[in-house]
Amino acid sequence: MESLKKKIRQDAIIRDGNIIQVDNFLNHQLDITLLQAIGQEIYTRFHELNINKIVTIEASGIAIAAITAQYFDNIPVVFAKKKALNQDNTCYQANVFSYTKKTSYQATISKRFLNENDRILIVDDFMANGEAMRGLISLVEQANATICGCCSIIEKGFQKGGDLLRSDGYPYQSLAIIDKIDENEVTFR
Amino acid sequence: MESLKKKIRQDAIIRDGNIIQVDNFLNHQLDITLLQAIGQEIYTRFHELNINKIVTIEASGIAIAAITAQYFDNIPVVFAKKKALNQDNTCYQANVFSYTKKTSYQATISKRFLNENDRILIVDDFMANGEAMRGLISLVEQANATICGCCSIIEKGFQKGGDLLRSDGYPYQSLAIIDKIDENEVTFR
């Protein structure tokens, strides 16, 4: 997605340790026009799959999912919540290790909002090692719902989460794949 | 806002202890058509104030703010993050006591995303004792930005957060005020 790559080149901040900071347009301050373009792009890629619900995870996935749902005729969005510990059997639960924070949390979705008739598109902001996406996939699979597509906005291609999902046969795509981060430059695949 | 009140009457779940659960349309599963109507209503109420940015707090405020921003000509959204502890002087910080969780957290916004020229609309999902809204107001005031409006979607009128903000002179409104929750019925002001 060229407009997204352009935005990353112009506005992302590169930090030590292969960290790319996009909090000025994607996950702290939100560029709504860019989110609309992202939503349209996701619709173009996945609209033929009879998707009836979008699943994401708090917090950064929510704006992407809500804006995107508009292009899919306002289908509902369900966002997984992050909990330190949850013994609640009314929820699907998946353990997720956060690479950034070096801790684990439970991603949970109420059983009322996912069922075996659902045809799901999963969206999230970042793909690195794939922990959050794997957690979301697990929640959808626990409900015996169909995973029609998985889409992240920015994929760090030099980490292996995205490629492993593809080789495992999941219908995974991303809108921009970064293969290398140098001091002042981002190289896309 | 009549369509919101109708939705609350039809779909909200009433629980012991004056708890009204709206996770099937507002803060876990999201009804995008309702969010669009909410965004239009907020625009109708606040559009004459030259607002240039919407501020909210993760997680439940994000979808409301992102959808609403579209009606304000795609102005940026900034969402405050919740942190257990933060000694980062690059952020504005406000201590917020969570009534639901009986603990405090720091609400933070990077200083890069708020400044004295900003004309801010603050939005959030729920108003009870007003802790989160007060925290957001503090963040905006620390930046010397102008608070043009504060809007929550559902106000619990039997708690005093909303009325205290009004009597303190803040430009606070809500889209539905619940004055009483009985066993099976919600009474609006």
Coordinates of C-alpha atoms in Angstrom, one line a residue:
Chain A
M1 CA 0.0 0.0 0.0
E2 CA 1.9 3.0 -1.4
S3 CA 0.3 5.8 0.7
L4 CA 1.1 3.9 3.9
K5 CA 4.7 3.3 2.9
K6 CA 5.0 7.0 2.0
K7 CA 3.6 7.9 5.4
I8 CA 6.0 5.6 7.2
R9 CA 9.0 7.0 5.3
Q10 CA 7.9 10.6 6.1
D11 CA 6.6 10.4 9.6
A12 CA 7.8 7.2 11.4
I13 CA 10.6 7.7 14.0
I14 CA 13.4 5.2 14.0
R15 CA 14.9 4.2 17.3
D16 CA 17.7 2.0 18.4
G17 CA 17.1 -1.8 18.4
N18 CA 15.0 -2.0 15.2
I19 CA 12.2 0.0 16.8
I20 CA 10.0 2.0 14.5
Q21 CA 7.7 4.4 16.2
V22 CA 4.5 5.3 14.5
D23 CA 2.7 6.9 17.5
N24 CA 2.2 10.2 15.6
F25 CA -0.3 8.6 13.2
L26 CA -1.2 5.0 14.1
N27 CA -1.1 4.1 17.8
H28 CA -1.3 7.2 20.0
Q29 CA -2.3 10.1 17.7
L30 CA -4.5 8.8 14.9
D31 CA -4.5 10.1 11.3
I32 CA -8.1 9.5 10.4
T33 CA -7.6 10.0 6.7
L34 CA -4.9 7.4 6.6
L35 CA -7.1 5.0 8.6
Q36 CA -9.8 5.4 6.0
A37 CA -7.4 4.6 3.2
I38 CA -6.3 1.5 5.3
G39 CA -9.9 0.5 5.7
Q40 CA -10.5 0.8 2.0
E41 CA -7.4 -1.2 1.2
I42 CA -8.4 -4.0 3.6
Y43 CA -11.9 -4.0 2.0
T44 CA -10.4 -4.4 -1.4
R45 CA -8.3 -7.3 -0.3
F46 CA -10.9 -9.2 1.7
H47 CA -14.4 -8.2 0.7
E48 CA -15.2 -11.3 -1.4
L49 CA -15.0 -13.6 1.6
N50 CA -18.5 -13.0 3.2
I51 CA -16.9 -11.7 6.4
N52 CA -19.5 -10.9 9.1
K53 CA -17.3 -9.7 12.0
I54 CA -14.0 -8.1 12.6
V55 CA -11.9 -9.1 15.6
T56 CA -9.0 -7.1 17.0
I57 CA -7.2 -6.4 20.3
E58 CA -7.1 -3.4 22.5
A59 CA -5.9 -0.7 22.3
S60 CA -4.2 0.1 19.0
G61 CA -6.3 -2.3 16.9
I62 CA -9.6 -0.7 17.8
A63 CA -9.5 2.5 15.6
I64 CA -8.3 0.5 12.6
A65 CA -11.1 -2.1 13.0
A66 CA -13.8 0.4 13.7
I67 CA -13.0 2.5 10.6
T68 CA -12.5 -0.6 8.5
A69 CA -15.8 -2.1 9.5
Q70 CA -17.6 0.9 7.8
Y71 CA -16.4 -0.3 4.3
F72 CA -17.8 -3.8 5.1
D73 CA -21.3 -2.5 5.4
N74 CA -20.9 -1.7 9.2
I75 CA -20.3 -5.3 10.4
P76 CA -19.7 -5.5 14.1
V77 CA -16.2 -5.2 15.6
V78 CA -15.2 -7.3 18.7
F79 CA -12.0 -6.3 20.5
A80 CA -10.2 -8.7 22.7
K81 CA -9.3 -7.3 26.2
K82 CA -6.0 -7.7 27.9
K83 CA -6.1 -9.0 31.4
A84 CA -3.4 -9.9 33.9
L85 CA -5.3 -13.0 35.0
N86 CA -8.8 -14.3 34.3
Q87 CA -10.5 -17.3 35.6
D88 CA -13.8 -16.4 33.9
N89 CA -15.3 -19.4 32.0
T90 CA -17.7 -17.0 30.2
C91 CA -14.7 -15.9 28.0
Y92 CA -12.4 -17.4 25.5
Q93 CA -8.8 -16.9 26.7
A94 CA -5.4 -17.0 25.1
N95 CA -2.0 -16.4 26.6
V96 CA 0.0 -13.7 24.8
F97 CA 3.6 -12.9 25.4
S98 CA 4.3 -9.2 24.8
Y99 CA 7.7 -8.8 23.0
T100 CA 7.8 -5.1 23.9
K101 CA 7.0 -5.5 27.5
K102 CA 8.6 -8.9 28.2
T103 CA 5.5 -10.1 30.0
S104 CA 2.5 -12.2 29.3
Y105 CA -1.2 -11.3 29.5
Q106 CA -4.5 -13.0 28.8
A107 CA -6.4 -11.9 25.7
T108 CA -10.1 -12.5 26.3
I109 CA -13.3 -12.3 24.3
S110 CA -16.7 -13.0 25.8
K111 CA -18.3 -16.2 24.5
R112 CA -21.4 -14.2 23.7
F113 CA -19.6 -12.4 20.8
L114 CA -18.0 -15.3 18.8
N115 CA -19.7 -18.4 17.5
E116 CA -19.3 -21.2 15.0
N117 CA -21.3 -19.4 12.3
D118 CA -19.0 -16.4 12.3
R119 CA -16.7 -15.6 9.4
I120 CA -13.9 -13.5 10.9
L121 CA -11.4 -11.0 9.7
I122 CA -8.7 -10.4 12.3
V123 CA -6.9 -7.0 12.1
D124 CA -4.1 -5.5 14.2
D125 CA -1.6 -2.7 13.9
F126 CA 1.8 -4.4 14.1
M127 CA 3.2 -7.8 13.2
A128 CA 6.6 -8.7 14.8
N129 CA 6.8 -12.2 16.3
G130 CA 3.1 -12.7 15.8
E131 CA 2.2 -13.3 19.5
A132 CA -0.9 -11.0 19.5
M133 CA -2.1 -12.4 16.1
R134 CA -1.6 -16.0 17.3
G135 CA -3.6 -15.1 20.4
L136 CA -6.5 -13.7 18.3
I137 CA -6.4 -16.8 16.0
S138 CA -6.7 -19.0 19.1
L139 CA -9.7 -17.1 20.4
V140 CA -11.5 -17.4 17.1
E141 CA -10.6 -21.1 16.8
Q142 CA -11.9 -21.8 20.3
A143 CA -15.2 -20.5 19.1
N144 CA -15.1 -22.8 16.0
A145 CA -15.6 -19.7 13.9
T146 CA -14.0 -19.4 10.4
I147 CA -10.9 -17.3 10.0
C148 CA -11.3 -15.8 6.5
G149 CA -8.4 -13.4 6.8
C150 CA -5.7 -12.0 9.1
C151 CA -4.3 -8.5 8.3
S152 CA -1.8 -6.4 10.1
I153 CA -1.0 -2.9 9.0
I154 CA 2.8 -2.9 9.4
E155 CA 4.8 -6.1 9.3
K156 CA 8.4 -6.3 10.5
G157 CA 9.6 -8.7 7.8
F158 CA 12.9 -9.3 9.6
Q159 CA 11.1 -10.9 12.5
K160 CA 9.4 -14.1 11.6
G161 CA 5.7 -13.8 12.8
G162 CA 4.2 -13.0 9.4
D163 CA 6.2 -15.6 7.4
L164 CA 5.5 -18.3 9.9
L165 CA 1.7 -17.6 9.7
R166 CA 1.9 -17.8 5.9
S167 CA 3.9 -21.1 6.0
D168 CA 1.3 -22.5 8.5
G169 CA -1.4 -21.8 5.9
Y170 CA -3.2 -18.9 7.5
P171 CA -4.7 -16.4 5.1
Y172 CA -2.4 -13.7 6.4
Q173 CA -1.5 -10.4 4.7
S174 CA 0.0 -7.1 5.7
L175 CA -0.2 -3.6 4.1
A176 CA 3.5 -2.8 4.4
I177 CA 6.4 -5.2 5.1
I178 CA 9.6 -3.6 6.5
D179 CA 12.6 -5.8 5.7
K180 CA 15.3 -3.6 7.1
I181 CA 15.6 -0.6 9.5
D182 CA 18.8 1.4 9.2
E183 CA 19.8 4.5 11.0
N184 CA 17.6 6.8 8.9
E185 CA 16.0 4.6 6.4
V186 CA 13.3 1.9 6.1
T187 CA 13.5 -0.7 3.4
F188 CA 10.3 -2.3 2.3
R189 CA 10.0 -5.8 0.8
Chain B
M1 CA -30.2 11.2 21.9
E2 CA -33.3 9.0 21.3
S3 CA -31.7 6.2 19.2
L4 CA -29.1 5.7 21.9
K5 CA -31.7 5.6 24.7
K6 CA -33.7 3.0 22.6
K7 CA -30.5 0.9 22.2
I8 CA -29.8 1.0 25.9
R9 CA -33.4 0.0 26.7
Q10 CA -33.3 -2.8 24.3
D11 CA -29.8 -4.2 24.6
A12 CA -28.1 -3.1 27.8
I13 CA -27.8 -5.7 30.6
I14 CA -28.7 -4.6 34.1
R15 CA -26.6 -6.1 36.9
D16 CA -26.6 -5.9 40.7
G17 CA -25.1 -2.7 42.2
N18 CA -26.4 -0.2 39.7
I19 CA -24.2 -1.7 37.0
I20 CA -25.3 -1.3 33.4
Q21 CA -23.5 -3.5 30.9
V22 CA -23.2 -2.2 27.3
D23 CA -20.5 -4.5 26.1
N24 CA -22.7 -5.9 23.3
F25 CA -22.6 -2.5 21.5
L26 CA -20.3 0.0 23.0
N27 CA -17.2 -1.4 24.8
H28 CA -16.4 -5.0 23.8
Q29 CA -18.5 -5.6 20.7
L30 CA -19.0 -2.4 18.7
D31 CA -22.2 -1.4 16.8
I32 CA -20.7 0.7 14.0
T33 CA -24.0 2.1 12.8
L34 CA -24.7 3.3 16.4
L35 CA -21.2 4.8 16.6
Q36 CA -21.8 6.7 13.4
A37 CA -25.1 8.1 14.8
I38 CA -23.2 9.1 18.0
G39 CA -20.5 10.8 15.9
Q40 CA -23.1 12.8 14.0
E41 CA -24.8 13.8 17.2
I42 CA -21.5 15.0 18.8
Y43 CA -20.8 16.9 15.6
T44 CA -24.2 18.6 15.8
R45 CA -23.6 19.7 19.4
F46 CA -19.9 20.8 19.1
H47 CA -19.1 21.7 15.5
E48 CA -19.3 25.5 15.9
L49 CA -16.3 25.6 18.3
N50 CA -13.4 25.4 15.9
I51 CA -12.2 22.1 17.4
N52 CA -9.0 20.8 15.9
K53 CA -8.3 17.6 17.9
I54 CA -10.3 15.0 19.8
V55 CA -8.8 13.6 23.0
T56 CA -10.0 10.3 24.6
I57 CA -8.6 7.4 26.7
E58 CA -8.0 3.8 25.9
A59 CA -9.6 1.5 25.3
S60 CA -13.4 2.1 25.1
G61 CA -13.1 5.8 24.0
I62 CA -11.0 5.0 20.9
A63 CA -13.7 3.7 18.5
I64 CA -16.1 6.6 19.5
A65 CA -13.4 9.2 19.0
A66 CA -12.1 7.7 15.6
I67 CA -15.6 7.5 14.1
T68 CA -16.6 10.9 15.5
A69 CA -13.5 12.6 14.0
Q70 CA -14.7 11.8 10.5
Y71 CA -17.6 14.2 11.0
F72 CA -15.2 16.9 12.0
D73 CA -13.4 16.8 8.7
N74 CA -11.0 14.1 9.9
I75 CA -9.3 16.0 12.6
P76 CA -6.7 13.9 14.5
V77 CA -7.6 11.8 17.6
V78 CA -5.1 11.4 20.5
F79 CA -5.9 8.7 23.0
A80 CA -4.4 8.8 26.5
K81 CA -2.7 5.6 27.6
K82 CA -3.1 3.9 30.9
K83 CA 0.1 3.1 32.7
A84 CA 0.7 1.6 36.1
L85 CA 3.6 4.0 36.7
N86 CA 5.4 6.4 34.5
Q87 CA 8.4 8.6 35.3
D88 CA 8.6 9.8 31.7
N89 CA 8.9 13.6 31.5
T90 CA 8.1 13.6 27.8
C91 CA 4.4 12.9 28.7
Y92 CA 1.7 14.8 30.5
Q93 CA 0.4 12.6 33.3
A94 CA -2.7 12.5 35.5
N95 CA -3.6 10.1 38.3
V96 CA -7.0 8.4 37.7
F97 CA -8.8 6.3 40.3
S98 CA -10.8 3.6 38.6
Y99 CA -14.1 3.2 40.4
T100 CA -14.7 -0.2 38.7
K101 CA -11.3 -1.7 39.5
K102 CA -10.7 0.2 42.9
T103 CA -7.1 1.0 41.8
S104 CA -5.3 4.0 40.4
Y105 CA -3.4 4.4 37.2
Q106 CA -1.6 7.1 35.3
A107 CA -3.3 8.5 32.2
T108 CA -0.5 9.8 29.9
I109 CA -0.3 11.7 26.6
S110 CA 2.9 12.5 24.8
K111 CA 3.8 16.2 24.9
R112 CA 4.3 16.0 21.2
F113 CA 0.5 15.7 20.6
L114 CA -1.0 18.5 22.7
N115 CA 0.0 22.2 22.7
E116 CA -1.4 25.6 23.7
N117 CA -2.9 26.2 20.2
D118 CA -5.1 23.2 20.4
R119 CA -8.9 23.5 20.7
I120 CA -9.9 20.2 22.2
L121 CA -13.0 18.1 22.4
I122 CA -12.8 15.3 25.0
V123 CA -14.9 12.2 24.5
D124 CA -15.4 9.1 26.6
D125 CA -17.9 6.2 26.8
F126 CA -19.1 6.4 30.4
M127 CA -19.5 9.1 33.1
A128 CA -19.9 7.9 36.7
N129 CA -17.8 9.8 39.3
G130 CA -15.9 11.6 36.5
E131 CA -12.4 10.3 37.4
A132 CA -11.3 9.5 33.8
M133 CA -12.8 12.8 32.4
R134 CA -11.1 14.8 35.2
G135 CA -7.8 13.0 34.2
L136 CA -8.3 13.9 30.6
I137 CA -9.1 17.5 31.5
S138 CA -6.0 17.7 33.6
L139 CA -3.8 16.5 30.6
V140 CA -5.3 19.1 28.3
E141 CA -4.9 21.8 30.9
Q142 CA -1.2 20.9 31.5
A143 CA -0.7 21.6 27.8
N144 CA -2.5 24.9 28.1
A145 CA -4.8 23.9 25.3
T146 CA -8.4 25.0 25.2
I147 CA -11.1 22.7 26.3
C148 CA -14.0 23.5 23.9
G149 CA -16.2 20.6 24.9
C150 CA -16.4 17.4 27.0
C151 CA -18.8 14.7 26.0
S152 CA -19.6 11.3 27.4
I153 CA -21.9 8.8 25.7
I154 CA -23.7 7.4 28.8
E155 CA -23.9 9.4 32.1
K156 CA -24.9 7.8 35.3
G157 CA -26.9 10.7 36.7
F158 CA -27.2 9.2 40.1
Q159 CA -23.5 9.4 40.5
K160 CA -22.2 13.0 40.6
G161 CA -19.4 13.2 38.1
G162 CA -21.3 14.9 35.4
D163 CA -23.2 17.4 37.6
L164 CA -20.0 18.4 39.4
L165 CA -18.3 19.1 36.0
R166 CA -21.3 21.3 35.0
S167 CA -21.3 23.2 38.3
D168 CA -17.5 23.7 38.0
G169 CA -18.2 25.4 34.6
Y170 CA -16.8 22.9 32.2
P171 CA -18.6 22.6 28.8
Y172 CA -19.7 19.1 29.6
Q173 CA -22.6 17.2 27.9
S174 CA -23.6 13.6 27.6
L175 CA -25.9 11.9 25.1
A176 CA -28.0 9.9 27.6
I177 CA -28.4 10.5 31.3
I178 CA -29.5 7.5 33.4
D179 CA -31.1 8.7 36.6
K180 CA -32.2 5.3 38.0
I181 CA -31.5 1.7 37.3
D182 CA -34.2 -0.7 38.6
E183 CA -34.3 -4.5 38.4
N184 CA -35.4 -4.5 34.7
E185 CA -35.7 -0.9 33.8
V186 CA -33.6 2.2 33.1
T187 CA -35.0 5.7 33.8
F188 CA -33.5 8.5 31.8
R189 CA -33.4 12.1 33.0

